[in-house]
CSV table of C-alpha atoms in Angstrom, one decimal:
chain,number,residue,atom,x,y,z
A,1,UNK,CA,70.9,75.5,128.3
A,2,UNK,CA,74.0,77.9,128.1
A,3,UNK,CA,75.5,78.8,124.8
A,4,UNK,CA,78.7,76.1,125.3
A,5,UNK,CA,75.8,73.5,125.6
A,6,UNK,CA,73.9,74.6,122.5
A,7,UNK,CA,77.3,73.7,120.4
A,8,UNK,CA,78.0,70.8,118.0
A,9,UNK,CA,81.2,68.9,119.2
A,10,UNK,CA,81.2,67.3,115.9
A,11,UNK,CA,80.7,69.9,113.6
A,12,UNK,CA,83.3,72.3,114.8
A,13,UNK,CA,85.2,74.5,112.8
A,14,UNK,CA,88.8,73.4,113.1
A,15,UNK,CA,90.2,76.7,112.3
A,16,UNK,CA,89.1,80.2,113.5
A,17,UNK,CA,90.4,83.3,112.2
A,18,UNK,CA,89.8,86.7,114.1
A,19,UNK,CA,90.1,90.2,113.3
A,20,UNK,CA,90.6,91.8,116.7
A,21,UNK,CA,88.7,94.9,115.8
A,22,UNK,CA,87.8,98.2,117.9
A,23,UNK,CA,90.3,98.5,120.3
A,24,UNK,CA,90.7,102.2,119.7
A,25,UNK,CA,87.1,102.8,119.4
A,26,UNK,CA,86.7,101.3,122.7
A,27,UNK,CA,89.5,103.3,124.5
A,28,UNK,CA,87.7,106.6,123.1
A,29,UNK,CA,84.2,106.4,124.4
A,30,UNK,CA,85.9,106.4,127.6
A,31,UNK,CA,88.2,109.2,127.4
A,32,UNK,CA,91.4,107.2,127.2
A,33,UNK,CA,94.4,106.8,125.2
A,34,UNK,CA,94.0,104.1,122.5
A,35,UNK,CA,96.8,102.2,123.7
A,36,UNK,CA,94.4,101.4,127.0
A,37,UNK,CA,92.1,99.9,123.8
A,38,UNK,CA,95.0,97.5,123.3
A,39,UNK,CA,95.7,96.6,127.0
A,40,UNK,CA,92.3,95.6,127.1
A,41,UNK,CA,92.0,93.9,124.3
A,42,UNK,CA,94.7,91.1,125.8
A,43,UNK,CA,91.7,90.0,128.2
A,44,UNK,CA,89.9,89.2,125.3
A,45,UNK,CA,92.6,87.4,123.4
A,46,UNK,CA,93.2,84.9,126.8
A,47,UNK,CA,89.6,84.3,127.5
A,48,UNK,CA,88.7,83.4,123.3
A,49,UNK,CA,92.1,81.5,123.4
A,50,UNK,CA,91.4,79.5,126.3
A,51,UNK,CA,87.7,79.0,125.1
A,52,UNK,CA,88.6,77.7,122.0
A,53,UNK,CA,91.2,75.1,122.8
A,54,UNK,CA,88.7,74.4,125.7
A,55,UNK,CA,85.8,73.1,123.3
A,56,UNK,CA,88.3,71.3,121.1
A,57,UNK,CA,89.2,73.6,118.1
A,58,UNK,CA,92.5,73.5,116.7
A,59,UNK,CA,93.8,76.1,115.2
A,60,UNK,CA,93.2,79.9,116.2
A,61,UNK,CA,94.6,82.8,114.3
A,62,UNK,CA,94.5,86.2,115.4
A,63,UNK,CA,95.1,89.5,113.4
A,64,UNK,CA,97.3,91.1,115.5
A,65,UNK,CA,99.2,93.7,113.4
A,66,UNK,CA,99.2,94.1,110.1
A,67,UNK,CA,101.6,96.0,107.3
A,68,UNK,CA,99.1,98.4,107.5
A,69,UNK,CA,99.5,99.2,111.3
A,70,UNK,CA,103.2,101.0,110.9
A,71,UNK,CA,101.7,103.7,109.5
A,72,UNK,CA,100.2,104.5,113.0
A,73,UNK,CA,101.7,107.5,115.6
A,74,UNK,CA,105.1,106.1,116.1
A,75,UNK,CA,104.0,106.3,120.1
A,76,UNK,CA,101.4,103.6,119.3
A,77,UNK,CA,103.3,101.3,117.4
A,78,UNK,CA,106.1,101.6,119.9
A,79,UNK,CA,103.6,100.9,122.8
A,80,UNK,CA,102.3,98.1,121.6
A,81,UNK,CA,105.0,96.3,120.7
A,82,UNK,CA,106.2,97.0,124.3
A,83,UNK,CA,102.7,95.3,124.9
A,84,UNK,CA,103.2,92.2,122.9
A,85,UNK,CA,106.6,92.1,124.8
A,86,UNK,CA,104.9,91.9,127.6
A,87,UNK,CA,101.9,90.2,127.1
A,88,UNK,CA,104.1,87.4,125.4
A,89,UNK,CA,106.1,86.9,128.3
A,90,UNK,CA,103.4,86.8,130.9
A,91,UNK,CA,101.2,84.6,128.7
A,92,UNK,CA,103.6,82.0,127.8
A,93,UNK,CA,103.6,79.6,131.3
A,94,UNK,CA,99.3,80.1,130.6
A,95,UNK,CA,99.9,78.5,126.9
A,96,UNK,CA,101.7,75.6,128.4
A,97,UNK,CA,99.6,74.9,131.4
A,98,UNK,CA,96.6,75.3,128.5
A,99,UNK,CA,99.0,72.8,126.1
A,100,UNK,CA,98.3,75.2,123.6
A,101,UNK,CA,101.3,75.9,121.0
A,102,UNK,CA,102.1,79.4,120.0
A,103,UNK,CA,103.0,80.5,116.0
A,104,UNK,CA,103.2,83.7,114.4
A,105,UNK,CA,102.8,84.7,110.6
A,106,UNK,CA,103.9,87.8,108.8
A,107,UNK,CA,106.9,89.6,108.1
A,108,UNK,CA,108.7,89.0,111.2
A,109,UNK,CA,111.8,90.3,110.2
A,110,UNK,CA,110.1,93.6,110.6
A,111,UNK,CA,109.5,93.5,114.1
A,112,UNK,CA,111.1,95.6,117.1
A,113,UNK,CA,114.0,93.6,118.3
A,114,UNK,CA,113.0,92.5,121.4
A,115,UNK,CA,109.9,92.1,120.6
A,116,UNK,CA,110.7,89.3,117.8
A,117,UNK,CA,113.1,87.8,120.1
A,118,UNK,CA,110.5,86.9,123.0
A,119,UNK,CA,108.3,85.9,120.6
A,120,UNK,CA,110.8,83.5,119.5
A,121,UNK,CA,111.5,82.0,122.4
A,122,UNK,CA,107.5,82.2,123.3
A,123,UNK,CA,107.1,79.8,120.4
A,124,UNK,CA,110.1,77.5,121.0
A,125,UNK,CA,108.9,77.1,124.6
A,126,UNK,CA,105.3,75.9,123.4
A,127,UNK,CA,106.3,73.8,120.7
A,128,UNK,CA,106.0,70.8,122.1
A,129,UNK,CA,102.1,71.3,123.1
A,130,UNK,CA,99.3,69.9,121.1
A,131,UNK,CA,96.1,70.9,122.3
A,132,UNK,CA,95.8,74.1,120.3
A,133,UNK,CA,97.7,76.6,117.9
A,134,UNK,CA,97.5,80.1,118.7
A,135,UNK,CA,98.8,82.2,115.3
A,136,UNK,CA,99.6,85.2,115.5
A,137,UNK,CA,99.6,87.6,112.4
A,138,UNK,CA,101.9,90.0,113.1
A,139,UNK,CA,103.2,92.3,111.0
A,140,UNK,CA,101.5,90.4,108.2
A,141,UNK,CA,98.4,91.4,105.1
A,142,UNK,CA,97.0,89.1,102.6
A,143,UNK,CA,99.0,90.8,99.7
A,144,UNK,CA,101.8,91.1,101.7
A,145,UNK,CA,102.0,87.6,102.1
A,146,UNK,CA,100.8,86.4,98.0
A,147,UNK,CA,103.3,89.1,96.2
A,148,UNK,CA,106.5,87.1,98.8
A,149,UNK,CA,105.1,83.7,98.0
A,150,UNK,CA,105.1,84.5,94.3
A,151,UNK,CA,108.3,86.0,94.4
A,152,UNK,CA,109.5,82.8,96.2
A,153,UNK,CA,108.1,80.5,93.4
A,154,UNK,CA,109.5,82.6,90.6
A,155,UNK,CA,113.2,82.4,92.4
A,156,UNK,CA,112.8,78.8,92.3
A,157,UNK,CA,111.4,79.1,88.5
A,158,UNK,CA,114.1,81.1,87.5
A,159,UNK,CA,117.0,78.2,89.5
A,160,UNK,CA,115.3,75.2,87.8
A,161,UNK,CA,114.0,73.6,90.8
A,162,UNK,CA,110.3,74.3,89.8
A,163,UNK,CA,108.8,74.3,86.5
A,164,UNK,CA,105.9,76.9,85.5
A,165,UNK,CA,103.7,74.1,84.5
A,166,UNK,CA,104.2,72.6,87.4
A,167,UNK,CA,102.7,76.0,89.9
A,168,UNK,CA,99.0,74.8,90.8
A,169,UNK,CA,96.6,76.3,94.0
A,170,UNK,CA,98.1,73.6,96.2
A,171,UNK,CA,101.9,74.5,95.1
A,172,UNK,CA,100.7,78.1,96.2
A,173,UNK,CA,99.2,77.1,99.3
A,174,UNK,CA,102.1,74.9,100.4
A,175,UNK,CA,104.3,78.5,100.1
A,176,UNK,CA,102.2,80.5,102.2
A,177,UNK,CA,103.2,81.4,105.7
A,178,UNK,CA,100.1,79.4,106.5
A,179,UNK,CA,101.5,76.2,104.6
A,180,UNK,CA,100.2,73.2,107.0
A,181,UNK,CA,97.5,74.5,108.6
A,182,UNK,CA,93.7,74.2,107.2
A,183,UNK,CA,92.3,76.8,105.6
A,184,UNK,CA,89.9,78.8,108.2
A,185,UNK,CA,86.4,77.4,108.2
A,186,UNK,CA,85.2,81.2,110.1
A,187,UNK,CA,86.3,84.1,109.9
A,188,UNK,CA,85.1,86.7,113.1
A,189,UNK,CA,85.2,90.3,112.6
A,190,UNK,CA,84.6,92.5,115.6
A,191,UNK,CA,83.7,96.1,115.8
A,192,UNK,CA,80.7,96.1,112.8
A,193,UNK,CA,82.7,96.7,110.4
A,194,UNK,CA,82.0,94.4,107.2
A,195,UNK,CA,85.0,93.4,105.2
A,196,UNK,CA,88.1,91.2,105.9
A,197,UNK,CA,90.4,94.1,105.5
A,198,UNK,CA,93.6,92.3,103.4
A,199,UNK,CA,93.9,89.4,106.0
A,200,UNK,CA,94.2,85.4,104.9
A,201,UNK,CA,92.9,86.5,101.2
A,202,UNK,CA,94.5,83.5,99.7
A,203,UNK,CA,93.0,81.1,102.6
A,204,UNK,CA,89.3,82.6,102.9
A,205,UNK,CA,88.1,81.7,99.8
A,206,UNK,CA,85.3,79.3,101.2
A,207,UNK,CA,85.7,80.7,104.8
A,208,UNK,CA,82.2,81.3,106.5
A,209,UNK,CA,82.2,85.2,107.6
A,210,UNK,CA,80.4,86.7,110.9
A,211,UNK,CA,80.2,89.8,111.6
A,212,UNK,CA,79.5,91.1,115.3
A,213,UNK,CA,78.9,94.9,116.5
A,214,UNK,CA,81.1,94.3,119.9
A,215,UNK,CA,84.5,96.4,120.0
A,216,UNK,CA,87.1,93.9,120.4
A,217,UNK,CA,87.6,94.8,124.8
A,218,UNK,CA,84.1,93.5,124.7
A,219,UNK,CA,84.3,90.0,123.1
A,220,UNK,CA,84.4,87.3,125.4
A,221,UNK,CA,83.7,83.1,125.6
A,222,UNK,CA,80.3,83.8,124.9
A,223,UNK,CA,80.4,85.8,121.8
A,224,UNK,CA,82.9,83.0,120.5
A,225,UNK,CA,80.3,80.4,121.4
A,226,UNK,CA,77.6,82.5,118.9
A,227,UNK,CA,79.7,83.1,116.1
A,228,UNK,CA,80.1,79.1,116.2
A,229,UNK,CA,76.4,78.3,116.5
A,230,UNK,CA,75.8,80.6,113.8
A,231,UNK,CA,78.4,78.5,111.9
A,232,UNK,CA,77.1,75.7,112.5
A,233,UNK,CA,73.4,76.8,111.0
A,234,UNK,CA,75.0,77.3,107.7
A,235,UNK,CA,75.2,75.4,104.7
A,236,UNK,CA,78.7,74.6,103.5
């Protein structure tokens, strides 16, 4: 019986968040520049995507760059956003033909200019599809995210449209960038590493968290398929 066969349908997790881990790592053990880390990584992201949506679950996030990231060589940050550029534009006709809708999250704003444009158009090309959404976190951390949304409800404190009394977890929630999606039921890390490094803080409260030694180049359908077996032998 192959790992896709071992899974239950009906106990899937309908949102899956992934920190895309080990890129560089990967590129260094064999002699090349990190960016070749990244290009490889995009294999990964198209075979999980396409493996996900394929065994029904709905919603796929994916840490793509954080806040945290701009602090990296300016050669890096400016090849990879010539990467998501690229990868974006290449990918988009495979979203469709997959009906799977694209989103992002994060401080967009921030974004090379060309960049955030494709992505825009990426996302209003897709938006029509239903079988899946692919998220994207770009430019985008966990406190990032809470210290905007608070600002945001204290704006609308200080007009009188909200009253403090009135600010509860799901007044919170419905201000996040990820307002209307469910919270993530898993949370994959790749790489080894064990911690959840700043991203979906707010969401991953009661999210399940696997951990899995393989660099990021290296994750494919079948480690997906484990991480949700394991999932599905938990308790929730």
């Amino acid at each position: 019986m192959s790992l896709k066969d071992k899974i239950d349908i009906k106990n899937l997790p309908q949102h899956i968040a992934i920190i895309m881990d080990g890129n560089g790592r990967w590129a260094k053990m064999r002699g090349k520049h990190r960016v070749f880390g990244h290009e490889q990584g995009v294999i990964s992201v198209r075979d999980t995507a396409e493996a996900a949506a394929e065994i029904g679950v709905k919603f796929l996030t994916l840490y793509a760059f954080s806040t945290e990231n701009w602090k990296r060589p300016a050669t890096e940050v400016e090849a990879l956003m010539k990467l998501l550029v690229q990868t974006i534009h290449q990918e988009t006709k495979t979203l469709t033909d997959n009906d799977i809708r694209l989103k992002a999250i994060g401080d967009l704003d921030s974004l090379d200019k060309n960049c955030r444009k494709e992505l825009i158009e990426a996302m209003n090309t897709t938006a029509s599809n239903k079988r899946m959404d692919l998220v994207l976190a770009l430019s985008y951390s966990g406190r990032w995210e809470l210290t905007e949304t608070f600002k945001a409800l204290a704006n609308k404190v200080r007009s009188g449209i909200l009253n403090p009394d009135d600010i509860t977890q799901e007044v919170i929630s419905n201000n996040l960038n990820t307002a209307g999606m469910p919270e993530p039921e898993l949370l994959i890390r790749t790489s080894g590493e064990c911690r959840i490094s700043n991203f979906l803080i707010w969401q991953s409260a009661y999210t399940e968290l696997y951990f899995t030694s393989k660099l990021w180049p290296d994750f494919r359908k079948e480690d997906l398929y484990e991480a949700i077996i394991d999932y599905q032998q938990r308790e929730r």
